[in-house]
XYZ file of C-alpha atoms in Angstrom:
535
model
C 42.342 -78.842 267.651
C 42.813 -75.231 268.577
C 45.400 -74.672 265.834
C 44.436 -72.039 263.311
C 46.112 -70.425 260.399
C 49.428 -68.738 260.860
C 49.044 -64.973 261.239
C 51.300 -62.181 260.244
C 53.603 -60.886 262.957
C 53.793 -57.097 263.256
C 57.244 -55.639 263.812
C 57.446 -52.978 266.519
C 60.169 -50.678 267.810
C 60.676 -53.069 270.703
C 61.469 -55.833 268.204
C 64.187 -53.672 266.655
C 65.582 -52.848 270.089
C 65.581 -56.539 270.994
C 67.533 -57.305 267.819
C 70.082 -54.629 268.736
C 70.337 -56.049 272.250
C 70.799 -59.640 271.045
C 73.390 -58.621 268.458
C 75.063 -55.990 270.635
C 78.508 -57.540 270.273
C 78.366 -57.231 266.488
C 77.432 -53.563 266.856
C 80.068 -52.955 269.535
C 82.793 -54.566 267.453
C 81.894 -52.486 264.400
C 81.694 -49.274 266.458
C 85.129 -49.973 267.957
C 87.013 -51.535 265.034
C 85.947 -49.198 262.220
C 87.060 -45.982 264.046
C 90.307 -47.707 265.059
C 90.886 -48.653 261.428
C 90.178 -45.048 260.385
C 92.631 -43.741 262.986
C 95.287 -46.259 261.937
C 94.792 -45.274 258.295
C 95.127 -41.588 259.217
C 98.346 -42.179 261.112
C 99.805 -43.884 258.040
C 98.995 -40.954 255.762
C 101.606 -38.409 254.708
C 101.130 -34.941 256.201
C 100.030 -32.512 253.462
C 99.130 -28.816 253.451
C 96.996 -26.888 251.011
C 97.066 -23.197 250.160
C 94.593 -21.336 247.944
C 94.327 -18.061 246.024
C 91.547 -16.449 243.988
C 91.525 -14.792 240.565
C 88.776 -12.489 239.275
C 87.649 -12.949 235.666
C 86.633 -9.827 233.741
C 84.766 -9.618 230.445
C 85.421 -5.887 229.781
C 87.275 -4.997 226.535
C 88.048 -1.259 226.384
C 89.873 -1.606 223.086
C 86.866 -3.169 221.428
C 84.581 -0.517 222.874
C 86.896 2.253 221.653
C 87.185 0.941 218.152
C 83.646 -0.375 217.912
C 84.848 -3.905 217.262
C 82.201 -6.587 217.785
C 83.169 -9.453 220.120
C 81.463 -12.798 220.560
C 79.725 -13.575 223.875
C 79.337 -16.911 225.683
C 77.491 -18.099 228.781
C 79.293 -17.018 231.994
C 79.577 -20.544 233.368
C 80.993 -21.750 230.058
C 83.562 -18.941 230.069
C 84.588 -19.669 233.665
C 85.011 -23.376 233.001
C 87.026 -22.636 229.859
C 89.364 -20.429 231.869
C 89.718 -23.072 234.560
C 90.691 -25.612 231.922
C 93.103 -23.080 230.451
C 94.785 -22.625 233.827
C 95.394 -26.364 233.969
C 97.582 -26.463 230.849
C 101.270 -27.409 231.003
C 102.231 -23.949 229.684
C 100.815 -22.247 232.782
C 102.439 -24.882 235.015
C 105.836 -24.331 233.384
C 105.469 -20.584 233.818
C 104.643 -21.106 237.499
C 107.671 -23.314 238.129
C 109.934 -20.714 236.467
C 108.693 -18.194 239.018
C 109.436 -20.579 241.929
C 112.684 -22.372 241.065
C 114.214 -25.262 242.999
C 111.037 -27.203 243.726
C 112.141 -30.296 241.811
C 108.670 -30.579 240.282
C 107.805 -31.188 236.660
C 104.791 -29.472 235.041
C 102.875 -32.757 235.119
C 103.774 -33.402 238.755
C 102.795 -29.869 239.699
C 99.410 -30.154 237.980
C 98.810 -33.413 239.879
C 99.077 -31.507 243.167
C 97.184 -28.419 241.962
C 93.562 -27.687 241.130
C 91.431 -24.867 239.722
C 87.724 -24.635 240.520
C 84.992 -22.220 239.507
C 82.535 -20.447 241.767
C 78.834 -21.148 241.308
C 77.506 -17.567 241.170
C 80.672 -15.495 240.790
C 83.355 -14.884 238.167
C 86.072 -16.260 240.428
C 88.631 -18.993 239.968
C 90.027 -20.676 243.076
C 93.578 -21.970 242.712
C 94.806 -24.638 245.137
C 98.184 -26.313 245.624
C 98.982 -29.211 247.969
C 102.487 -29.861 249.280
C 104.290 -31.366 252.248
C 105.825 -27.944 253.002
C 103.186 -25.356 253.978
C 105.450 -22.418 253.026
C 106.177 -23.919 249.609
C 102.492 -24.606 249.046
C 101.767 -20.912 249.712
C 104.508 -19.736 247.298
C 103.408 -22.110 244.573
C 99.732 -21.142 244.677
C 100.567 -17.412 244.536
C 102.898 -18.017 241.613
C 100.270 -20.185 239.944
C 97.594 -17.477 240.137
C 100.005 -14.802 238.869
C 101.273 -17.033 236.060
C 97.727 -17.581 234.884
C 96.976 -13.830 234.740
C 100.154 -13.234 232.731
C 99.356 -16.089 230.379
C 95.833 -14.800 229.965
C 97.115 -11.268 229.156
C 99.459 -12.691 226.528
C 96.558 -14.505 224.905
C 94.350 -11.412 224.975
C 96.990 -9.169 223.305
C 98.596 -11.677 220.932
C 96.351 -10.801 217.966
C 97.025 -7.046 218.320
C 100.747 -7.698 218.626
C 100.797 -9.763 215.476
C 98.842 -7.118 213.537
C 101.092 -4.319 214.804
C 104.209 -6.270 213.844
C 102.891 -6.667 210.285
C 102.031 -2.948 209.953
C 105.459 -1.903 211.303
C 107.168 -4.170 208.780
C 105.180 -2.732 205.861
C 105.845 0.860 206.946
C 109.571 0.111 207.140
C 109.511 -1.300 203.623
C 107.840 1.879 202.256
C 110.308 4.055 204.138
C 113.245 2.234 202.596
C 111.673 2.784 199.183
C 111.250 6.537 199.947
C 107.524 6.176 199.412
C 106.406 8.176 202.445
C 104.109 10.509 200.529
C 101.779 7.890 199.196
C 98.217 7.284 200.407
C 99.201 3.740 201.357
C 101.882 4.972 203.680
C 99.510 7.394 205.355
C 96.923 4.629 205.786
C 99.485 2.316 207.332
C 100.642 4.993 209.742
C 97.035 5.566 210.788
C 96.552 1.818 211.283
C 99.783 1.694 213.315
C 98.549 4.403 215.637
C 95.214 2.628 216.095
C 96.859 -0.698 216.975
C 99.228 0.994 219.419
C 96.239 2.640 221.086
C 94.407 -0.694 221.299
C 97.481 -2.365 222.783
C 97.822 0.341 225.365
C 94.152 0.166 226.341
C 93.920 -3.635 226.387
C 93.889 -4.701 230.054
C 94.113 -8.199 231.462
C 90.814 -10.013 231.827
C 92.144 -11.869 234.923
C 93.606 -10.425 238.107
C 94.638 -11.867 241.450
C 92.232 -10.647 244.112
C 93.273 -12.882 247.014
C 96.683 -14.308 247.719
C 97.321 -17.231 250.034
C 97.410 -16.236 253.690
C 98.669 -19.573 254.907
C 98.327 -23.288 254.315
C 95.866 -25.599 256.064
C 96.568 -29.249 256.790
C 94.470 -31.467 254.553
C 95.728 -34.851 255.721
C 95.739 -36.673 257.939
C 92.539 -35.439 259.593
C 92.520 -37.955 262.401
C 89.655 -36.449 264.399
C 87.384 -36.128 261.379
C 88.218 -39.649 260.209
C 87.561 -41.024 263.699
C 84.120 -39.372 263.818
C 83.274 -40.604 260.326
C 84.554 -44.059 261.286
C 82.332 -44.017 264.358
C 79.275 -43.133 262.280
C 80.165 -45.680 259.623
C 80.830 -48.314 262.285
C 77.432 -47.707 263.857
C 75.653 -47.979 260.509
C 77.715 -51.009 259.517
C 77.181 -52.672 262.894
C 73.421 -52.176 262.742
C 73.351 -53.431 259.172
C 75.349 -56.546 260.046
C 73.231 -57.109 263.149
C 69.973 -57.057 261.207
C 71.512 -59.122 258.404
C 72.604 -61.741 260.942
C 69.141 -61.608 262.491
C 67.456 -62.156 259.129
C 69.685 -65.179 258.463
C 69.174 -66.562 261.983
C 66.219 -68.962 262.087
C 66.170 -69.328 265.868
C 63.006 -68.474 267.779
C 63.284 -65.741 270.380
C 60.151 -65.809 272.519
C 57.187 -67.880 273.606
C 54.935 -65.412 271.813
C 56.672 -66.148 268.518
C 56.278 -69.900 269.076
C 52.586 -69.471 269.834
C 52.186 -67.304 266.728
C 53.913 -69.797 264.460
C 51.924 -72.688 265.933
C 48.650 -70.990 265.107
C 47.839 -69.515 268.512
C 48.668 -72.591 270.596
C 48.390 -71.685 274.326
C 51.492 -71.494 276.505
C 51.183 -73.767 279.546
C 54.392 -72.807 281.358
C 57.856 -71.330 281.020
C 60.378 -73.761 282.492
C 63.927 -72.595 283.285
C 67.020 -74.649 282.595
C 67.777 -77.027 285.501
C 70.917 -76.392 287.509
C 74.107 -77.788 286.046
C 74.554 -80.102 289.033
C 71.071 -81.551 288.576
C 71.716 -82.142 284.892
C 75.050 -83.806 285.615
C 73.535 -86.103 288.237
C 70.342 -86.674 286.183
C 68.159 -85.590 289.075
C 64.805 -83.775 289.105
C 64.178 -80.381 290.637
C 60.809 -81.512 292.053
C 62.723 -83.978 294.218
C 65.853 -82.021 295.094
C 64.370 -78.569 295.732
C 60.605 -78.799 295.726
C 60.179 -75.440 297.471
C 62.391 -73.465 295.104
C 61.321 -71.125 292.304
C 62.138 -73.679 289.593
C 59.863 -76.260 291.173
C 57.121 -73.637 291.310
C 57.110 -73.480 287.496
C 56.111 -77.151 287.373
C 53.290 -76.522 289.810
C 52.165 -73.730 287.488
C 52.330 -76.206 284.613
C 50.236 -78.641 286.627
C 47.608 -75.966 287.323
C 47.482 -74.722 283.739
C 47.190 -78.278 282.459
C 44.221 -78.845 284.756
C 42.589 -75.722 283.370
C 43.287 -76.880 279.809
C 41.530 -80.210 280.497
C 38.703 -78.760 282.606
C 35.365 -80.199 281.542
C 36.957 -82.767 279.230
C 37.718 -86.415 279.797
C 41.465 -86.095 279.180
C 43.317 -88.701 281.205
C 46.024 -89.918 278.824
C 48.429 -87.147 277.836
C 51.379 -87.517 275.506
C 54.328 -85.114 275.652
C 56.439 -84.764 272.545
C 58.691 -82.225 270.875
C 59.881 -81.227 267.438
C 63.396 -82.699 267.742
C 65.696 -84.108 270.414
C 67.237 -82.154 273.296
C 64.164 -80.047 273.974
C 63.637 -81.256 277.539
C 60.459 -83.290 277.146
C 61.621 -86.162 279.397
C 62.695 -83.808 282.186
C 59.425 -81.910 281.846
C 57.173 -84.966 281.982
C 59.045 -86.496 284.939
C 58.780 -83.302 287.028
C 55.141 -82.865 285.974
C 54.338 -86.410 287.076
C 55.762 -85.696 290.541
C 53.860 -82.385 290.762
C 50.571 -84.126 289.877
C 51.199 -86.941 292.374
C 51.908 -84.443 295.141
C 48.608 -82.747 294.329
C 46.766 -85.982 295.195
C 46.557 -87.546 291.725
C 47.177 -91.186 290.909
C 49.707 -90.847 288.101
C 51.273 -93.400 285.781
C 54.365 -92.286 283.864
C 55.099 -94.342 280.741
C 58.336 -94.205 278.744
C 57.363 -94.804 275.114
C 60.331 -93.025 273.576
C 61.616 -96.341 272.334
C 64.284 -94.657 270.221
C 66.067 -92.999 273.150
C 64.429 -93.971 276.498
C 65.517 -91.747 279.352
C 63.050 -91.926 282.282
C 64.784 -94.914 283.852
C 67.876 -92.728 284.371
C 65.887 -90.287 286.524
C 64.462 -92.982 288.806
C 67.191 -95.654 288.687
C 64.822 -98.308 287.336
C 66.037 -101.707 286.236
C 63.040 -104.012 286.073
C 60.886 -105.117 283.142
C 59.223 -102.545 280.918
C 56.336 -101.948 278.574
C 57.847 -103.958 275.735
C 58.126 -107.040 277.953
C 54.528 -106.577 279.142
C 53.349 -106.375 275.525
C 55.203 -109.601 274.719
C 53.749 -111.370 277.762
C 57.147 -111.777 279.433
C 56.035 -109.785 282.471
C 52.780 -108.687 284.020
C 51.753 -105.054 284.132
C 51.690 -105.142 287.950
C 55.277 -106.367 288.023
C 56.512 -103.814 285.499
C 54.872 -100.805 287.198
C 57.239 -99.272 289.754
C 55.503 -97.257 292.528
C 57.540 -94.294 293.729
C 57.408 -92.242 296.897
C 57.363 -88.586 295.966
C 56.656 -86.941 299.281
C 60.188 -86.335 300.515
C 63.502 -85.189 299.180
C 64.303 -88.575 297.610
C 62.558 -91.139 295.450
C 62.480 -94.796 296.529
C 61.274 -97.662 294.388
C 59.204 -100.394 296.052
C 58.379 -103.644 294.316
C 54.819 -104.936 294.624
C 55.965 -107.806 296.870
C 57.747 -105.485 299.291
C 56.589 -103.719 302.436
C 55.926 -100.297 300.923
C 58.206 -97.346 300.626
C 58.665 -96.661 304.285
C 57.199 -93.166 304.198
C 53.633 -93.856 305.231
C 50.627 -92.439 303.407
C 51.213 -90.094 300.494
C 49.007 -87.440 298.943
C 48.972 -89.245 295.628
C 50.545 -92.172 293.826
C 53.194 -92.142 291.124
C 53.937 -95.308 289.172
C 56.511 -95.508 286.404
C 56.406 -97.950 283.520
C 59.874 -98.000 281.908
C 60.440 -98.755 278.249
C 62.130 -102.120 278.660
C 64.294 -103.578 275.875
C 64.096 -101.585 272.646
C 62.197 -103.550 269.961
C 63.655 -104.027 266.458
C 60.949 -101.810 264.933
C 59.646 -99.214 267.433
C 57.297 -97.740 264.838
C 55.436 -101.028 264.478
C 55.382 -101.591 268.228
C 53.679 -98.277 269.118
C 50.916 -99.115 266.642
C 50.302 -102.612 268.021
C 47.077 -103.742 269.666
C 49.044 -105.026 272.655
C 50.226 -101.501 273.464
C 46.700 -100.143 272.987
C 45.454 -102.651 275.546
C 48.179 -101.670 278.014
C 47.333 -97.964 277.683
C 43.618 -98.680 278.068
C 44.320 -100.604 281.293
C 46.491 -97.777 282.615
C 43.789 -95.251 281.787
C 41.351 -97.115 284.012
C 43.970 -97.548 286.719
C 45.117 -93.911 287.092
C 43.769 -90.382 287.158
C 46.446 -89.227 284.725
C 48.635 -91.262 282.365
C 51.648 -89.320 281.084
C 53.442 -90.706 278.039
C 56.934 -89.686 277.010
C 56.861 -89.947 273.199
C 59.610 -89.533 270.558
C 59.978 -86.226 268.673
C 57.431 -85.572 265.952
C 59.679 -84.419 263.124
C 62.153 -87.293 262.989
C 60.016 -90.425 263.307
C 56.349 -91.289 263.012
C 56.017 -92.888 266.457
C 54.427 -89.824 268.053
C 51.897 -89.495 265.226
C 50.916 -93.123 265.744
C 50.676 -92.693 269.510
C 48.462 -89.632 269.072
C 45.591 -91.957 268.120
C 45.856 -93.693 271.510
C 45.850 -90.639 273.808
C 43.366 -87.963 274.868
C 45.635 -84.915 274.613
C 49.054 -83.743 273.456
C 51.498 -81.347 275.108
C 54.399 -79.979 273.111
C 57.822 -79.220 274.621
C 59.899 -76.566 272.833
C 63.314 -75.113 273.620
C 64.319 -71.659 272.389
C 67.929 -72.412 271.543
C 67.023 -75.647 269.709
C 63.816 -75.122 267.758
C 63.971 -73.203 264.475
C 61.337 -71.344 262.499
C 61.188 -73.900 259.711
C 60.777 -76.631 262.340
C 57.787 -74.784 263.802
C 56.284 -74.448 260.340
C 56.565 -78.199 259.758
C 55.429 -78.913 263.310
C 52.344 -76.767 262.816
C 51.553 -78.672 259.641
C 51.898 -82.057 261.335
C 49.907 -81.083 264.421
C 47.063 -79.969 262.169
C 46.825 -83.528 260.787
C 46.654 -85.285 264.167
C 43.252 -86.468 265.414
C 43.994 -85.600 269.038
C 43.672 -82.065 270.457
C 46.870 -80.245 271.346
C 46.454 -78.837 274.859
C 49.313 -76.355 274.597
C 53.063 -76.055 274.635
C 55.735 -75.775 277.296
C 58.727 -73.501 276.839
C 61.862 -75.163 278.224
C 65.136 -73.346 278.685
C 63.095 -70.195 279.298
C 66.105 -68.365 280.731
C 67.136 -67.786 277.098
C 64.049 -65.632 276.615
C 64.384 -61.870 277.046
C 62.825 -60.644 280.285
C 62.516 -64.088 281.870
C 62.735 -64.242 285.658
C 60.376 -61.477 286.727
C 57.860 -62.549 289.309
C 59.482 -65.810 290.460
C 61.078 -64.535 293.653
C 58.283 -65.402 296.059
C 58.146 -68.495 298.296
C 55.887 -71.165 296.773
C 55.422 -73.391 299.836
C 51.753 -72.485 300.186
C 50.962 -74.255 296.922
C 52.003 -77.675 298.229
C 49.258 -79.939 299.585
C 49.117 -79.861 303.379
C 50.132 -83.509 303.671
C 53.258 -82.879 301.604
C 54.198 -79.822 303.696
C 53.867 -81.730 306.976
C 55.785 -84.722 305.600
C 58.589 -82.478 304.292
C 58.943 -80.790 307.711
C 58.987 -84.179 309.486
C 61.654 -85.589 307.182
C 63.894 -82.536 307.446
């Protein structure tokens, strides 16, 4: 059958670029809307300024060194973090606000707009204050740093002060008792002198080393937010594009169809007919047989001949996965192309669910169903058509011909006739088999328009009565799961699948290259001369 196992499809950079091209509007919208949202958010923000100052932490203790007092040591990072937490206490905030009166801030409100951070490899604390007024932010951060150093000095000297206060009180008691000659008094005086020396030598372990030299605007940062929004929009747009692509089951190229159908050969890419032709239900092989669209059907004719070369394939069925994939238009144009190449062609409409060929050729006589029932003869039901000129004329067998003289080939159409109550039973009948066998002997090629494969079983039944199958697929209709089921069904049919035709090929990326030449040379000489005479 020529249908193998489904292979894995490698993803290349071109595939990613094709996804971005197909989903470009999603990406463009994200790239435009996200930065605009960031700018709008920035414009709604309150303008704030931030000032900063730095405080140096010192671990020297001259009083302890002088007296030989042992002090405990801790890790530097632990000490720095402890001091940062200390600076964030309400006591330091209250001291700061006393140094800058009239701000209207509470200690809690001030701490909400302030911060203290530690340096990684230095004994420095960075104080920051944010405010709507840049000058006030600068005053507050300077006062904050100074208030912390004062608070820290009070903590460092509080123990000495308490000890000195106790010694002074005891000395005063002894003096009031006139006990100034005792050893206790002398010891207390010596202790008093030592504590006073320690208090004098005790320096602050925190000092302001950098005051605020201005306040920088922290919000809104419109330019920065716009750039970040642009980057985020690009990432978001790409993400949404590939998410949409992963959820989209549509097929994008003929190569993907061939891959999912197990390597089935592509016979032709057929563009969408003009809107006027579709509205009038006319065929491009009749209206514009020298145009580039008609050339695609001649290519289909040639490729089909190559596909059947060396094989006795005379009865060919064209089907599709579902409706609206262009199989009837394809088979009608192909029939004309084969007839113009000198073939004797019979076109049979066996899509008994939705017959359509009679609309192309304005047929109104009996059809295949009436022949099968014996209500009409095959000769009477077959309608010979002239396909050499720009129009198609039907001539009944008892007439005087079509009025156009000799033709390169012969095209006869057998319409469907009245739709039977059970089309599935009819296509499997012996009467239809006999009709098709007679047509096979009568013509060089018998083309059969069959119903879609996935909806009804008519095409599967008809496959036992034909020599080859051609599949019509349309990019914007067929889906990946349909191709999977189609591949499974085609593998069960007893008749070889000759290939597939891609209809609506203008939907495929890159379609159109190479079709701008004049195809007149591919017409048989008789058809060329007849076309010139009729024009």
